[in-house]
Coordinates of C-alpha atoms and ligand atoms in Angstrom, one line a residue:
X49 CA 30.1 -7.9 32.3
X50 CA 33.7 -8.2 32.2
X51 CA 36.0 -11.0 33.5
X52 CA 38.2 -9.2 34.8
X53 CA 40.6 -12.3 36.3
X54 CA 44.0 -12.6 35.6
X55 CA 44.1 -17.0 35.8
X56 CA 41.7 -19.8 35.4
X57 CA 42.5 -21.7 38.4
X58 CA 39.3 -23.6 38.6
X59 CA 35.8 -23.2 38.7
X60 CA 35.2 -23.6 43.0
X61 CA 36.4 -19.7 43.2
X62 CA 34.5 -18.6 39.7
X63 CA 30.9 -16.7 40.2
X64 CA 27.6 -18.3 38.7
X65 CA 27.5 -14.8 36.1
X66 CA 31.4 -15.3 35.5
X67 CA 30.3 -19.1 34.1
X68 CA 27.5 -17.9 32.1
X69 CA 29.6 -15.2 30.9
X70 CA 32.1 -17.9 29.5
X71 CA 29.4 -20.2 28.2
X72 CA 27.9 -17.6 26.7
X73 CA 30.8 -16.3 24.8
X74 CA 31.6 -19.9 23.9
X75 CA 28.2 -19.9 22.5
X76 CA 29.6 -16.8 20.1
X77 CA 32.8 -18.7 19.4
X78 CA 31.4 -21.7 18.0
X79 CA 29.5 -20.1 15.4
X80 CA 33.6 -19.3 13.8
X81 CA 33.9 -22.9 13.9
X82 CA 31.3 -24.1 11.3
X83 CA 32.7 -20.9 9.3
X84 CA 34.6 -21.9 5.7
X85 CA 37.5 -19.7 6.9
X86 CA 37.5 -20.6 10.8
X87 CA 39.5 -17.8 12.2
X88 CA 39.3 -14.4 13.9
X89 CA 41.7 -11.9 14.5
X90 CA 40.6 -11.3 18.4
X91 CA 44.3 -12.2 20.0
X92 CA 46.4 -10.6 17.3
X93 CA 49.5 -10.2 19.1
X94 CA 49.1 -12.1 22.1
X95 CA 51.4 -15.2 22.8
X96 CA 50.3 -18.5 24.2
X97 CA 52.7 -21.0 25.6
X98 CA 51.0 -25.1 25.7
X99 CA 52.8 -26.3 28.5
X100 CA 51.7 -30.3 28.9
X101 CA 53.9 -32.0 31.6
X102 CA 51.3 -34.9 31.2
X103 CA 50.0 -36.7 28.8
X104 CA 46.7 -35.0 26.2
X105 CA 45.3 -35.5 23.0
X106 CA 41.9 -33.5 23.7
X107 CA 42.8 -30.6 25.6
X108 CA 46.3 -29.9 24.3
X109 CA 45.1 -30.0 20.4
X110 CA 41.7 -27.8 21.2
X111 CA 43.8 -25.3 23.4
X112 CA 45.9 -25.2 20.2
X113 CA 43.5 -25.4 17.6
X114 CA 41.3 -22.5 20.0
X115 CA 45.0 -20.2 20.1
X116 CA 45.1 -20.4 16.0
X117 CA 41.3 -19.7 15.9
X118 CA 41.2 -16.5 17.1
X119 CA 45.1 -16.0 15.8
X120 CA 47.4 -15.9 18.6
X121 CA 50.8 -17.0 18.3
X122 CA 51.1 -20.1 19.9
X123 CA 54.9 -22.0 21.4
X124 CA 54.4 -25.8 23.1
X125 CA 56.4 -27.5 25.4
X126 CA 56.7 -31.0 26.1
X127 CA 58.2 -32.4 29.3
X128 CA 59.3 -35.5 27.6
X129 CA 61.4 -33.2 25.0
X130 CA 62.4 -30.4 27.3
X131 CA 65.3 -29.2 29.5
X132 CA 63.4 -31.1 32.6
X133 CA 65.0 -33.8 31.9
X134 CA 68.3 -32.1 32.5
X135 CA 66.7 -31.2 36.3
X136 CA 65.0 -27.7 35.7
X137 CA 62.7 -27.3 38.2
X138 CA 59.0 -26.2 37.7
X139 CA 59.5 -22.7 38.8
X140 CA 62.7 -21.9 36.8
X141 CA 60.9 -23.2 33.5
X142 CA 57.9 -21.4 33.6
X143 CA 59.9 -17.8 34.8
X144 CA 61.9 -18.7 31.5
X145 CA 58.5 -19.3 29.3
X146 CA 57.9 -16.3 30.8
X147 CA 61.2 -14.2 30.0
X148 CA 60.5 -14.8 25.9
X149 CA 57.6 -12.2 26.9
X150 CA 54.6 -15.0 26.8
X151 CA 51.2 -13.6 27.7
X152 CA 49.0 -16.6 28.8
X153 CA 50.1 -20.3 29.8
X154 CA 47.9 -23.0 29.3
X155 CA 49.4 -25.8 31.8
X156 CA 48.8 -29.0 32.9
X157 CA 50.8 -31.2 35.5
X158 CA 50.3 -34.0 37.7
X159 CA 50.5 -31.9 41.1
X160 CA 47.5 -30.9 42.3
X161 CA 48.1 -27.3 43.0
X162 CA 50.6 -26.6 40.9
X163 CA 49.0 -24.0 38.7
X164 CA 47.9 -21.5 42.5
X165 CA 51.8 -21.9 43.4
X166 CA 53.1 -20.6 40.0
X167 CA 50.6 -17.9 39.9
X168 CA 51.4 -16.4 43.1
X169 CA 54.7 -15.2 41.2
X170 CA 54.5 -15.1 37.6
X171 CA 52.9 -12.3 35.4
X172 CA 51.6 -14.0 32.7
X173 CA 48.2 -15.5 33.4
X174 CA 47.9 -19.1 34.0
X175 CA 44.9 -21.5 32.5
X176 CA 44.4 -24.5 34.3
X177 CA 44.5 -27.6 31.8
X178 CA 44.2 -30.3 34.4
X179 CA 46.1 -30.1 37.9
X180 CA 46.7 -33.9 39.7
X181 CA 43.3 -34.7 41.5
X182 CA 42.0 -31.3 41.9
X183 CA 40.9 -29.6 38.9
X184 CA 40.2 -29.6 35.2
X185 CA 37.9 -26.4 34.8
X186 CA 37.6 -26.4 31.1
X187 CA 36.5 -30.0 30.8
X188 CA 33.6 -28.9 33.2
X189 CA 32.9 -25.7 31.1
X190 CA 32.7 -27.5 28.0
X191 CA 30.8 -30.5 29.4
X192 CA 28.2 -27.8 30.8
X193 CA 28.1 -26.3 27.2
X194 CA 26.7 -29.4 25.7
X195 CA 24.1 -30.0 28.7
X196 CA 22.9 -26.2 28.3
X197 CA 22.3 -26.2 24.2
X198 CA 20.4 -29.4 25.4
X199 CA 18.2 -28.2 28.3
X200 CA 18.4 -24.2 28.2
X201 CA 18.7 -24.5 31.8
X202 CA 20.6 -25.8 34.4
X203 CA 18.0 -25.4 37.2
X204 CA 16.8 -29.1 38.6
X205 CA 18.5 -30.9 36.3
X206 CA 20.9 -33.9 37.5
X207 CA 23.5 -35.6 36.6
X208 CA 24.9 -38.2 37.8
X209 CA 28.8 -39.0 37.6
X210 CA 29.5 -42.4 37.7
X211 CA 33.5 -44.5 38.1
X212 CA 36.7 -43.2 39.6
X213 CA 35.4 -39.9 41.8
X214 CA 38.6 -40.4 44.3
X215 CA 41.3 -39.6 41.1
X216 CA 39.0 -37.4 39.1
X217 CA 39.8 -33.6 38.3
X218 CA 37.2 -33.7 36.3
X219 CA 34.6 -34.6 38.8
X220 CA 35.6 -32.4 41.1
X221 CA 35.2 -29.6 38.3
X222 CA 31.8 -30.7 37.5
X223 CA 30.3 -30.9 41.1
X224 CA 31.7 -27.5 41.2
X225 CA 30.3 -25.6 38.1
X226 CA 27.0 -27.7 38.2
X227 CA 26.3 -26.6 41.3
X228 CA 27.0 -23.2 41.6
X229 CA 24.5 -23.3 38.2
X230 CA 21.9 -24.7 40.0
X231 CA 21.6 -28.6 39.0
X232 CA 21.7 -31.2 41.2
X233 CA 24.5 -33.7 41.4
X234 CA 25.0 -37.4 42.1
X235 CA 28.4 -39.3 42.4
X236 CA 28.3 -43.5 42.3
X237 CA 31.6 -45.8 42.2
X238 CA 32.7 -48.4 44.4
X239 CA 33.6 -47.1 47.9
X240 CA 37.4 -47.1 47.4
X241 CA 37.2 -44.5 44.9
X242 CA 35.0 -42.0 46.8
X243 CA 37.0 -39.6 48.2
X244 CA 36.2 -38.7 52.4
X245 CA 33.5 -36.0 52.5
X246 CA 32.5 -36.2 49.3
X247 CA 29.1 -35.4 49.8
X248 CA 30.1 -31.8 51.1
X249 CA 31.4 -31.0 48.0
X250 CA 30.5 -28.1 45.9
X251 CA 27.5 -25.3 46.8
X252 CA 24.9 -27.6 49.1
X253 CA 26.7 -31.0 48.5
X254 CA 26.3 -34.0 46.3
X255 CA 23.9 -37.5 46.8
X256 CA 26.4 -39.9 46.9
X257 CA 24.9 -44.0 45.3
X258 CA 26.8 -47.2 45.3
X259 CA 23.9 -49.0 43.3
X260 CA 24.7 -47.9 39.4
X261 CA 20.8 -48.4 38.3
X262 CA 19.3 -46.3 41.6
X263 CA 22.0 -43.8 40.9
X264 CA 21.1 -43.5 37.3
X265 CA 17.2 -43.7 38.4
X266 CA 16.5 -39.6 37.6
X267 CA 19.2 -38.5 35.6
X268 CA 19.2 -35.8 32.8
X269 CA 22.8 -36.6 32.0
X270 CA 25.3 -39.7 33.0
X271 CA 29.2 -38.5 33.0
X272 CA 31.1 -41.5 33.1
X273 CA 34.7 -41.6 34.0
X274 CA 37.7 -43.3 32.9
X275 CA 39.9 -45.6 35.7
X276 CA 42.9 -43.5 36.3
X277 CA 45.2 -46.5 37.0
X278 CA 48.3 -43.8 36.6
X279 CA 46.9 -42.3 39.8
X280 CA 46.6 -45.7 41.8
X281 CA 49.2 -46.5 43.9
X282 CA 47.1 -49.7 45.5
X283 CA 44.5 -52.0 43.7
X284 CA 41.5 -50.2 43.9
X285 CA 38.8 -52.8 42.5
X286 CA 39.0 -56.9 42.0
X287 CA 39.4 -56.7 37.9
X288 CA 38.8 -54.4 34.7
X289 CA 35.8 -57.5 34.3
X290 CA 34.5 -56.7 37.4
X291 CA 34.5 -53.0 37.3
X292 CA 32.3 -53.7 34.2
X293 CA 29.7 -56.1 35.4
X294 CA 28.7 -53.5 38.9
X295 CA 29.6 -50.2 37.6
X296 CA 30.3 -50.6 33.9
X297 CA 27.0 -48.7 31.5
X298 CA 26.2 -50.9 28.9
X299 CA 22.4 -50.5 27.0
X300 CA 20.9 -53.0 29.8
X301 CA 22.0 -50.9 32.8
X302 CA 20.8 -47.4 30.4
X303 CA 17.5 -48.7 30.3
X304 CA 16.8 -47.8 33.9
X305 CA 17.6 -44.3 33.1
X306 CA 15.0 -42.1 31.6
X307 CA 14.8 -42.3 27.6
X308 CA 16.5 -38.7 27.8
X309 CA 19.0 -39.3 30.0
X310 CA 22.7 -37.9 27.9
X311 CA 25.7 -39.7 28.5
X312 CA 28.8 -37.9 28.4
X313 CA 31.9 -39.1 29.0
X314 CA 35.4 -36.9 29.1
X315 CA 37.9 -39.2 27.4
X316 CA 40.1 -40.8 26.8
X317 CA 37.4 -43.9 27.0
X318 CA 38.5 -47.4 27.7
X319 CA 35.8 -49.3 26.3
X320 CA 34.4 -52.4 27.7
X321 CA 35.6 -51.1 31.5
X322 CA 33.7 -47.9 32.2
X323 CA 31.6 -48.2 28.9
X324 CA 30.1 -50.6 26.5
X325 CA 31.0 -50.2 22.7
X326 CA 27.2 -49.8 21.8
X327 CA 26.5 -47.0 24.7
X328 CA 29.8 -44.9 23.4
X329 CA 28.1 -45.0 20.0
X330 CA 24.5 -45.0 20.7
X331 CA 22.0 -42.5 20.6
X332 CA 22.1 -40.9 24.0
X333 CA 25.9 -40.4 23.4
X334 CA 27.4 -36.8 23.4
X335 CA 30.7 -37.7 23.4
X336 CA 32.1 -36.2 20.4
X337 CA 29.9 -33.1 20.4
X338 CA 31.7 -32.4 24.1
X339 CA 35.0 -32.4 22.2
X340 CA 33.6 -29.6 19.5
X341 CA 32.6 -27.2 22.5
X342 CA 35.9 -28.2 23.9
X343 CA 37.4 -26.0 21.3
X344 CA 34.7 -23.1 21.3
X345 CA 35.2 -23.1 25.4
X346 CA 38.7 -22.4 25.3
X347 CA 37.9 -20.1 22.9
X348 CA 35.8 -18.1 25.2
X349 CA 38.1 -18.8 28.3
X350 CA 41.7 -17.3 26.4
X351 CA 39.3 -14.3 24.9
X352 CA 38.2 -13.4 28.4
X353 CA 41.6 -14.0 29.9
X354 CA 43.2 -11.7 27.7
X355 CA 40.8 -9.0 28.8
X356 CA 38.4 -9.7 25.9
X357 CA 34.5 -8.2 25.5
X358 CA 33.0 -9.9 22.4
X359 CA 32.1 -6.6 20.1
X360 CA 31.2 -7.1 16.3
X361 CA 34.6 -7.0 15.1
X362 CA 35.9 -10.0 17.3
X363 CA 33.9 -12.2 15.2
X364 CA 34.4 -11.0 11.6
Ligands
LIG594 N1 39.4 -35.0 28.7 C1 40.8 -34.9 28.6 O1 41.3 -34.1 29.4 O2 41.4 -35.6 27.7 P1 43.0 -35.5 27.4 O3 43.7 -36.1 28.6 O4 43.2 -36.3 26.1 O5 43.3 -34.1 27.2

């Protein structure tokens, strides 16, 4: 199967096949990573522009680090250090990425929507990196990664996504690829942070909880979320002390999961709020092997992009 898509926009307009397709060559990438000499010659010749007008660690190093594996050549931008601040506007910066004959931009930016207006117009593909409220498709893909090398299978599976749904991206992402893979999805978090509607969202809805221990009840996986206090623009919830005590996981609140309930959580954490210390570092955790597949994920995602069909030699 080919890709055959010129962006990565986010994962609502993507097929079930086109998902597997990406996990799957994902799956092939990560193999390169536990390699001695971690690099493949698949994007020879094709140039990469990062393009971070908010703040990363995660995705902004393992889009890099995913560019040099496969050996692209790779320019970053920072809005902080860039022309911006002289008053370029979004448009006129990316048409002049675009002029020093760039191939693929990985972008992320604060606007929700940002990344469908500038691919109406530019050639070069686009890769969504994390768009305001709306999406934050390769957090998903690599989040559903790590579920599938655990379970094989998405089918009846849930998970259940717990904290800041209203602000999330990367909810939104995960309702959307779960679902159209077949696992069943719950949302829980104090009312103000659900957005309207919620449970329409994705292919046949999500159950939406306000009672953390119900709402962790029958879950395969827990994804917790971070507090976006960037995003807030009115107080949301009483105190961080609060937050902890109703919707805060520590080991207590886990035990009314099942024993093999995961718990994933995107980062950056803020420990003590959305999780306790001894659940980020406990067992069930899956934290850091989400960040691993972040890199084989992108991978996959900049390989397809580019027109890529994994054959022998992409690997060698
Ligand atoms: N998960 C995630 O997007 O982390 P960063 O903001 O550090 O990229």
């Amino acid at each position: 199967m080919q890709f055959n898509r010129k962006d990565l926009l986010g994962l609502e307009d993507l097929s079930s096949e086109s998902i597997k397709l990406i996990l799957d060559t994902a799956d092939n990438f990560k193999e390169v990573l536990s390699r001695k000499i971690k690099k493949v010659p698949a994007l020879r010749g094709v140039t990469i522009a990062n393009v971070f007008y908010e703040p990363s660690t995660r995705t902004r190093m393992s889009f890099e680090l995913a560019e040099k594996r496969l050996s692209a050549d790779v320019i970053n931008f920072s809005k902080a250090t860039s022309s911006v601040k002289k008053g370029e506007t979004l448009r006129d910066t990316l048409e002049n990425i675009q002029a020093m004959k760039v191939d693929i931009v990985v972008m992320r930016h604060g606007s929700s929507g940002a990344h469908k207006f500038l691919s109406e117009f530019l050639e070069a593909s686009i890769v969504n990196a994390g768009d305001g409220q709306h999406a934050h498709p390769t957090q998903a893909l690599l989040d559903m990664m790590t579920l599938r090398e655990r379970w094989g299978t998405f089918t009846s599976k849930r998970v259940t996504i717990i904290g800041d749904i209203l602000h999330s991206r990367v909810a939104r992402s995960n309702i959307w690829g779960l679902t159209k893979m077949g696992a069943k999805v719950t949302v829980c978090g104090p009312p103000t942070m659900m957005p309207a509607a919620v449970e329409k969202l994705g292919v046949g809805g999500v159950k939406v909880e306000y009672d953390l221990r119900r709402a962790i009840r029958e879950a395969d996986a827990i994804n917790i979320l971070r507090i976006q206090l960037e995003r807030q623009d009115a107080t949301l919830f009483p105190s961080m002390r609060e937050y902890f005590e109703v919707f805060g996981i520590s080991n207590d609140v886990l035990k009314s999961a099942p024993e093999h309930c995961i718990v994933m959580h995107p980062g950056p954490m803020n420990r003590g709020v959305e999780i306790a210390q001894e659940v980020a570092d406990g067992k069930q955790a899956v934290i850091l092997p989400q960040v691993t597949n972040g890199v084989a994920v992108r991978m996959a995602v900049l390989f397809l992009i580019a027109g890529g069909k994994v054959e022998e030699n992409d690997l060698q």
